[in-house]
Amino acid sequence: MRIPDVIREPEIAQPRQPEIMTPRDPEPERREEPHAPDRSPERVIEPKH
């Protein structure tokens, strides 16, 4: 009987996913911060050009 409940959960999770994706957007932005140092050398090459 609990198995059908679990199947209903994913159905409810679908509408919740967009809500979770909204906080995921800022997460990739935070990942850019560690990548920022990687981009900094790239920016150094830009001024050289």
Short mmCIF file of C-alpha atoms in Angstrom, two decimals:
data_model
loop_
_atom_site.label_atom_id
_atom_site.label_comp_id
_atom_site.label_asym_id
_atom_site.label_seq_id
_atom_site.Cartn_x
_atom_site.Cartn_y
_atom_site.Cartn_z
CA MET A 1 0.00 0.00 0.00
CA ARG A 2 2.96 2.32 0.62
CA ILE A 3 4.27 1.67 -2.89
CA PRO A 4 1.37 3.61 -4.54
CA ASP A 5 2.09 6.44 -2.10
CA VAL A 6 5.68 6.57 -3.35
CA ILE A 7 4.38 6.74 -6.93
CA ARG A 8 2.24 9.73 -5.95
CA GLU A 9 5.26 11.42 -4.39
CA PRO A 10 7.14 11.78 -7.71
CA GLU A 11 3.99 13.32 -9.15
CA ILE A 12 4.06 15.91 -6.36
CA ALA A 13 7.84 16.19 -6.66
CA GLN A 14 7.49 17.31 -10.29
CA PRO A 15 5.82 20.62 -9.36
CA ARG A 16 8.33 20.92 -6.52
CA GLN A 17 11.25 20.46 -8.90
CA PRO A 18 10.81 23.93 -10.48
CA GLU A 19 10.88 25.33 -6.95
CA ILE A 20 14.12 23.44 -6.28
CA MET A 21 15.55 24.54 -9.64
CA THR A 22 15.14 28.19 -8.64
CA PRO A 23 17.65 27.78 -5.77
CA ARG A 24 19.79 25.71 -8.14
CA ASP A 25 20.22 28.77 -10.35
CA PRO A 26 22.20 30.66 -7.65
CA GLU A 27 24.18 27.49 -7.02
CA PRO A 28 25.80 27.50 -10.50
CA GLU A 29 26.51 31.19 -9.94
CA ARG A 30 28.38 30.27 -6.76
CA ARG A 31 30.28 27.64 -8.75
CA GLU A 32 31.41 30.44 -11.06
CA GLU A 33 33.19 32.02 -8.10
CA PRO A 34 35.74 29.15 -7.90
CA HIS A 35 35.92 29.29 -11.70
CA ALA A 36 36.47 33.05 -11.45
CA PRO A 37 40.20 32.51 -10.72
CA ASP A 38 40.32 30.31 -13.81
CA ARG A 39 38.73 33.15 -15.78
CA SER A 40 41.07 35.71 -14.23
CA PRO A 41 44.07 34.33 -16.20
CA GLU A 42 41.86 34.47 -19.27
CA ARG A 43 41.19 38.13 -18.52
CA VAL A 44 44.94 38.68 -18.19
CA ILE A 45 45.35 37.33 -21.73
CA GLU A 46 42.67 39.74 -22.95
CA PRO A 47 44.61 42.86 -21.85
CA LYS A 48 47.72 41.37 -23.48
CA HIS A 49 45.86 41.37 -26.78
#
